[in-house]
CSV table of C-alpha atoms in Angstrom, one decimal:
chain,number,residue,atom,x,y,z
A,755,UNK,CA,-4.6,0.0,-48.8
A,756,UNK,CA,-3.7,0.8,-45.4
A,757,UNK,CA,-0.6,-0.8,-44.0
A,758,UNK,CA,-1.0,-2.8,-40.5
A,759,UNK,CA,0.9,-0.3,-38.5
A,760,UNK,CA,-1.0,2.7,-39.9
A,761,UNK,CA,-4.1,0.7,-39.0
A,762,UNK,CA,-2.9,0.4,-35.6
A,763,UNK,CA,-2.2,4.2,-35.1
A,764,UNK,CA,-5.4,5.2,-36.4
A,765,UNK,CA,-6.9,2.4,-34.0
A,766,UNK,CA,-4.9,4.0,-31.2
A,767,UNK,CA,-6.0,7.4,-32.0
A,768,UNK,CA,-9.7,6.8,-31.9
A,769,UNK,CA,-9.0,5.1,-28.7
A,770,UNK,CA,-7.5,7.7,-27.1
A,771,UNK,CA,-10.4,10.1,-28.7
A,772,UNK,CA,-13.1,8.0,-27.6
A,773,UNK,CA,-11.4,8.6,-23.6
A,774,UNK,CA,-14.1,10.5,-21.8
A,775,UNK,CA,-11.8,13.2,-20.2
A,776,UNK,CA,-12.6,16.3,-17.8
A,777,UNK,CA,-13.3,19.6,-19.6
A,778,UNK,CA,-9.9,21.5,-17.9
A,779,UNK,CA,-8.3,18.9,-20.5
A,780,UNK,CA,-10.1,20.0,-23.2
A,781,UNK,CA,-7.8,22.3,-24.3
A,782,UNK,CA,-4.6,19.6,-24.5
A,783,UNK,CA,-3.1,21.3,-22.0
A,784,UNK,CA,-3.6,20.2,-17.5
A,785,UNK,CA,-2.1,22.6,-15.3
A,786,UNK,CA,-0.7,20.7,-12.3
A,787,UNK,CA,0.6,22.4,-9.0
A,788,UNK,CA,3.6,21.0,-6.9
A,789,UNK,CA,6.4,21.6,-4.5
A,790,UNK,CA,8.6,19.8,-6.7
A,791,UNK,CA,11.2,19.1,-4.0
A,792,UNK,CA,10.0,15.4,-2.7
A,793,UNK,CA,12.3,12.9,-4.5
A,794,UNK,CA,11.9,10.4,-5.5
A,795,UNK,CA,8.1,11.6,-6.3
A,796,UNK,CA,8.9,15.1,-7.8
A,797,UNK,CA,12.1,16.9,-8.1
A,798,UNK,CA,14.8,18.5,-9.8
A,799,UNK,CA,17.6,16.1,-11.0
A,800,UNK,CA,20.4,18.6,-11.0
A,801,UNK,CA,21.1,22.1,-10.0
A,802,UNK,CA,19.4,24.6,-12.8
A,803,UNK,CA,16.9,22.2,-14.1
A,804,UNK,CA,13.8,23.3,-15.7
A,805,UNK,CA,12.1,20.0,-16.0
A,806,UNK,CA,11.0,18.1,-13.2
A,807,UNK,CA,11.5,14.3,-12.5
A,808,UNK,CA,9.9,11.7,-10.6
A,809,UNK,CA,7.5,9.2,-10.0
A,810,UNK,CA,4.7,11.1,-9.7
A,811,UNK,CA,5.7,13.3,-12.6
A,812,UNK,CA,5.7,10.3,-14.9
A,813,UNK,CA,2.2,8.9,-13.5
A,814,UNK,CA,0.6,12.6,-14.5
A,815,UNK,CA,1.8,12.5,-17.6
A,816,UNK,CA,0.4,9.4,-18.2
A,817,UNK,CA,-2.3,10.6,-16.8
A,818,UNK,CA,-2.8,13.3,-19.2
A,819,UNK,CA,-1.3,11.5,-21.7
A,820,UNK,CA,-4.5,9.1,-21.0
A,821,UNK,CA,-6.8,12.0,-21.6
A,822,UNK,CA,-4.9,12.7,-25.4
A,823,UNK,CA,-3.3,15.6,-23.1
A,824,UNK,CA,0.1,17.0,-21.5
A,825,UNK,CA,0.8,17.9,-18.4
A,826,UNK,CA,2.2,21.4,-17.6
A,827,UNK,CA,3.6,21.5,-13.8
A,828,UNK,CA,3.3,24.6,-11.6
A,829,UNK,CA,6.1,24.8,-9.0
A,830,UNK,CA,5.1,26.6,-5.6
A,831,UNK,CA,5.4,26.5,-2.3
A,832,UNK,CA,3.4,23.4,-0.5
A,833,UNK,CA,1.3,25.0,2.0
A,834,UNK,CA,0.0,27.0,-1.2
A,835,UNK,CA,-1.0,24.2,-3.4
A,836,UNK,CA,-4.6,23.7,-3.1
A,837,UNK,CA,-5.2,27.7,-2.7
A,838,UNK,CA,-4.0,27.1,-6.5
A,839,UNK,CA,-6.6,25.0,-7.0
A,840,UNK,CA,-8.9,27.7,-6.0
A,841,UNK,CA,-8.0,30.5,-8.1
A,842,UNK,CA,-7.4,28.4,-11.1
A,843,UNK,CA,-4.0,28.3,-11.5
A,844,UNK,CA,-3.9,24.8,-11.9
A,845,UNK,CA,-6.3,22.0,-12.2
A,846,UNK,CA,-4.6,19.0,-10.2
A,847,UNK,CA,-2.3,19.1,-6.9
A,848,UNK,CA,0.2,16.3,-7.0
A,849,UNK,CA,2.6,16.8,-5.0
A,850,UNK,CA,3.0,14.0,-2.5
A,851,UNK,CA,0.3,15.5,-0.4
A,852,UNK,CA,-2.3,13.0,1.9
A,853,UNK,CA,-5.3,12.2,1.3
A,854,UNK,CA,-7.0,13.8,4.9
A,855,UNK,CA,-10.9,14.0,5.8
A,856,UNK,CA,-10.2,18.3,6.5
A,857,UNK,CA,-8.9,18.4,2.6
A,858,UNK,CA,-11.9,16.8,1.5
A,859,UNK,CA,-14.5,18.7,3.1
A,860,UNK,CA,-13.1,21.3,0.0
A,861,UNK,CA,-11.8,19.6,-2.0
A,862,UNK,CA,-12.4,16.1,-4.3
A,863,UNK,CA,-9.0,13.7,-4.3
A,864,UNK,CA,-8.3,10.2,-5.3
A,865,UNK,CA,-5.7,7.9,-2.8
A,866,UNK,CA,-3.3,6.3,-5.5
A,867,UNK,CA,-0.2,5.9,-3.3
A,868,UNK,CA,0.6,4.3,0.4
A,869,UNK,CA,3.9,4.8,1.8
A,870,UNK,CA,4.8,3.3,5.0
A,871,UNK,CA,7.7,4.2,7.7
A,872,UNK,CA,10.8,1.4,7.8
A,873,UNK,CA,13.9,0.8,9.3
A,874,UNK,CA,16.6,1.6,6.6
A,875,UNK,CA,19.8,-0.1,7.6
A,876,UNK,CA,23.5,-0.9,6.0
A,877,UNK,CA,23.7,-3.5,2.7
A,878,UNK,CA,26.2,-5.3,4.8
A,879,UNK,CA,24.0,-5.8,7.8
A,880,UNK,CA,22.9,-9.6,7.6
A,881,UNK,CA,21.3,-9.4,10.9
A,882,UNK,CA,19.2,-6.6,11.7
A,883,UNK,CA,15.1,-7.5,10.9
A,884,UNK,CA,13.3,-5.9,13.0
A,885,UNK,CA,13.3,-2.3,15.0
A,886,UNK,CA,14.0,-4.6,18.2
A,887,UNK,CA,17.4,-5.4,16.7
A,888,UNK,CA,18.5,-2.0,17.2
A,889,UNK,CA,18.5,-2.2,20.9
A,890,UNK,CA,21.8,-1.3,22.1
A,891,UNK,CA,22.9,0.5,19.2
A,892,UNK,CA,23.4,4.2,17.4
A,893,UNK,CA,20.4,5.4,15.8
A,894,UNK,CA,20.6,8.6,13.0
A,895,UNK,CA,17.5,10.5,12.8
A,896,UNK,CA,16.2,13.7,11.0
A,897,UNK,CA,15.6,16.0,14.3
A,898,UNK,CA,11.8,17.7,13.8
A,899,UNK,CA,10.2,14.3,12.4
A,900,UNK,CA,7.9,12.1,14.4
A,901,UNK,CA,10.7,9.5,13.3
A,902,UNK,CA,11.7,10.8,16.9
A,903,UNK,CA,8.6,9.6,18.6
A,904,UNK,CA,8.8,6.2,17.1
A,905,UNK,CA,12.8,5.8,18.4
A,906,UNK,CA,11.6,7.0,21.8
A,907,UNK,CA,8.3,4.9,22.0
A,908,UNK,CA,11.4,1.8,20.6
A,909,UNK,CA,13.8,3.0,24.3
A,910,UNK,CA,10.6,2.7,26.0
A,911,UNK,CA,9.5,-0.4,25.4
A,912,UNK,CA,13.9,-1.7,25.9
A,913,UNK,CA,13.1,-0.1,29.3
A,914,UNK,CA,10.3,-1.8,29.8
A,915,UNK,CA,11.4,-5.4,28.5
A,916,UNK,CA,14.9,-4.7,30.2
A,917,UNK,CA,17.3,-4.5,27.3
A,918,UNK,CA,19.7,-1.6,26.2
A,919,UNK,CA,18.0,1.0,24.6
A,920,UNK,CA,19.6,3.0,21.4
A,921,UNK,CA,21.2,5.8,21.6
A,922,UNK,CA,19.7,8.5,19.4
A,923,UNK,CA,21.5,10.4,17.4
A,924,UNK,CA,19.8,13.7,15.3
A,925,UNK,CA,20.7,15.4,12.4
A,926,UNK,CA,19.2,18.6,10.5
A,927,UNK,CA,18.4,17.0,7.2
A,928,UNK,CA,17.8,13.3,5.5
A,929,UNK,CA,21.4,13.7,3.6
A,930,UNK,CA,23.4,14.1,7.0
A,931,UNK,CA,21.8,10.8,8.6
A,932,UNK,CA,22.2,9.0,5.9
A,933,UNK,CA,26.1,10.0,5.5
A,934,UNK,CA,25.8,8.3,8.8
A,935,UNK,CA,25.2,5.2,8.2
A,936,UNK,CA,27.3,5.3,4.9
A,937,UNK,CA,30.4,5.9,7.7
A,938,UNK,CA,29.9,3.8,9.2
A,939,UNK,CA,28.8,6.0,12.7
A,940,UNK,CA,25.2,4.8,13.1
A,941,UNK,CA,23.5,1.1,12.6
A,942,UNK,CA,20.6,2.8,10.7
A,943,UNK,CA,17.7,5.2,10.7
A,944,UNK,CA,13.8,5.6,10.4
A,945,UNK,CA,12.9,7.0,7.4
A,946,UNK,CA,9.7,6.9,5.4
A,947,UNK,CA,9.9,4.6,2.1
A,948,UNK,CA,10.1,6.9,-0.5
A,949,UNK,CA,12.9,8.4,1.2
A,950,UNK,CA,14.3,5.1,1.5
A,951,UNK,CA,14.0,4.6,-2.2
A,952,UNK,CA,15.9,8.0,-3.7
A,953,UNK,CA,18.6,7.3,-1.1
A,954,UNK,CA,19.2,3.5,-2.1
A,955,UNK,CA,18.8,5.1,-6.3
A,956,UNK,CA,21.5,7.5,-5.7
A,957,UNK,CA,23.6,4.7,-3.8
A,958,UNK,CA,23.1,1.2,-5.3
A,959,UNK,CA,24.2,-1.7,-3.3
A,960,UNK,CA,24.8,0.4,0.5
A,961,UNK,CA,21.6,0.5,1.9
A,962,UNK,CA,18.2,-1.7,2.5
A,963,UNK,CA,15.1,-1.9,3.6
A,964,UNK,CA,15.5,-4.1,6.9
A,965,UNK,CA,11.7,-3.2,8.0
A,966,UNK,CA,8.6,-1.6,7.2
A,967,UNK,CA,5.8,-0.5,9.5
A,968,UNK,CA,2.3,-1.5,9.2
A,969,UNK,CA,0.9,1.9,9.5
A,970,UNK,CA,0.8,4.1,6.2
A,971,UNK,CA,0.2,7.3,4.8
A,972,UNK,CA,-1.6,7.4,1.8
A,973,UNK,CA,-1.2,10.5,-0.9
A,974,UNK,CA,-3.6,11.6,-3.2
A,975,UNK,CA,-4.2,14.1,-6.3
A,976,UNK,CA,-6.4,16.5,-5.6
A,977,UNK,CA,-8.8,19.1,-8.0
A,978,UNK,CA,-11.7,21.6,-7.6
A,979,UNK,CA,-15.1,19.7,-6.0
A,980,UNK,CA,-16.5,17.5,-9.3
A,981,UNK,CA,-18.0,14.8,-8.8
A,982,UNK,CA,-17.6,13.6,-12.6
A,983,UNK,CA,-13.7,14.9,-12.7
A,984,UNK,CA,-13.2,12.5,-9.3
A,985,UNK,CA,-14.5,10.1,-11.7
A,986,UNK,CA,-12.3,10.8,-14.5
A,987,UNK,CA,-9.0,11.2,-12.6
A,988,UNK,CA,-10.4,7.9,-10.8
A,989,UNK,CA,-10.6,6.2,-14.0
A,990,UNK,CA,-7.3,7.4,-15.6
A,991,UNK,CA,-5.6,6.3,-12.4
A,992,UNK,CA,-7.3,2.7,-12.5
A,993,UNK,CA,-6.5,2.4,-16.5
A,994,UNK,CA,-2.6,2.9,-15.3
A,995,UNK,CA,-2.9,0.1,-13.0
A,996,UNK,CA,-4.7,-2.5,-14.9
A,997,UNK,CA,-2.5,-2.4,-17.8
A,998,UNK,CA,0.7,-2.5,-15.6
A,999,UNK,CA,2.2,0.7,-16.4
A,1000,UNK,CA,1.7,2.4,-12.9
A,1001,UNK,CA,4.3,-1.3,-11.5
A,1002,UNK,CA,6.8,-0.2,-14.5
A,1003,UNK,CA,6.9,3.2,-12.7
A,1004,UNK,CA,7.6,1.8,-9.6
A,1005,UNK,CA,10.0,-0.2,-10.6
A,1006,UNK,CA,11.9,2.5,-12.2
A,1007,UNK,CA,12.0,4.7,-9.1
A,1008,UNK,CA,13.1,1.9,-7.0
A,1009,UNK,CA,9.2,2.2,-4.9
A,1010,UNK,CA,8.0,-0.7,-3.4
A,1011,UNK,CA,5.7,-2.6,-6.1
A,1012,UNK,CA,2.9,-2.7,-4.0
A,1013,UNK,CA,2.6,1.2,-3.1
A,1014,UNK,CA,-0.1,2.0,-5.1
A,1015,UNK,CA,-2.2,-1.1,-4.2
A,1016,UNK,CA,-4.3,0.9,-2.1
A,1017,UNK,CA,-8.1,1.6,-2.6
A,1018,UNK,CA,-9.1,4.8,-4.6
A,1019,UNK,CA,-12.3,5.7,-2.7
């Protein structure tokens, strides 16, 4: 006689058998391209690391895992990813990428993720809410991002409404304005929310979330024009949501718990 938990494997088993999965799983093995450099979502933990972490790394494996498969991540450079996709040398793109109408004239992808632009300020600031609380004050921002746009279309409209605008202060890369605001030199920054997330992981209890932006970008996984793989990645993706496992993710990578509350058509 079977015990109960030997029952439930073989249960499980069949289950996962009885999974309708796309034929580039068939072999156990999905090949998935990605830059592997956008943390929280993918990325290397700690100098000389061979295995990637991230969000988005644990949402493919479960992916795979749906399909009774593993994942097996190809690390390249971003503007190359969906070339991959073209001479085979992978069978997904996850790498943080949008979903656009020009990538989907060649290519099938499903939307899982929205991320939205916010105001990341101090833990200590108890009264900064919106971006028009930053009138008058220092602003650190990434130089090259359209984060600039948004803090000059913010001194516009203080010129306009006759308040002080901020003064904007740039900096080469993400690290350097956020040391900024650690420092106490700037009152905060504009910053996309996955950005915000790693940065309040590697620092518990300095920054927040003050305000986030209506507008979003939403990113995608992407594979070779398939109708009936859309479906299955589709599915997989959906299977993750309704049994909660896709909120645990976010949880763990500090995301908001909404971000993949987006529609996947």
């Amino acid at each position: 006689m079977f015990s109960g938990s030997l029952v439930a494997l073989v249960a499980a088993g069949q289950a996962q058998a009885d999974v309708a999965k796309p034929d580039f799983a068939s072999s156990g093995t999905v090949k998935v391209c990605t830059a592997g450099d956008f943390p929280p979502m993918q990325y290397y933990k700690n100098p000389g690391d061979t295995d990637l972490v991230g969000f988005e790394i644990d949402v493919v494996d479960a992916i795979a895992k749906h399909w009774g498969a593993k994942a097996e991540f190809v690390v390249g450079d971003f503007k190359g990813l969906l070339p991959s996709l073209d001479s085979g040398r992978c069978d997904l793109v996850a790498s943080g990428i949008m979903i656009t109408p020009a990538r989907l004239e060649k290519y099938d992808g499903v939307p899982y993720f929205g991320s939205h632009v916010v105001l990341l300020v101090p833990k200590t600031d108890e009264t900064s809410e919106t971006p028009e609380d930053m009138s008058g004050k220092v602003m650190a921002i990434e130089a090259g991002t359209t984060y600039e746009k948004t803090m000059a279309d913010l001194n516009a409209k203080f010129a306009k409404d006759g308040k002080p605008e901020a003064t904007i202060q740039t900096y080469p890369s993400a690290s350097g304005v956020i040391e900024q605001i650690i420092v106490g030199r700037a009152a905060g920054t504009i910053t996309q929310d996955t950005t915000a997330a790693f940065r309040m992981l590697q620092m518990p209890d300095r920054l927040k979330i003050a305000y986030t932006y209506d507008e979003s970008e939403t990113y995608g996984i992407y594979m070779r024009k398939s109708a009936g793989d859309r479906k299955l990645v589709k599915d997989a993706i959906e299977a993750l949501q309704a049994s909660g496992e896709m909120k645990t993710l976010l949880v763990k990578w500090g995301l908001p718990e909404t971000s993949t509350d987006v529609a996947h058509d």
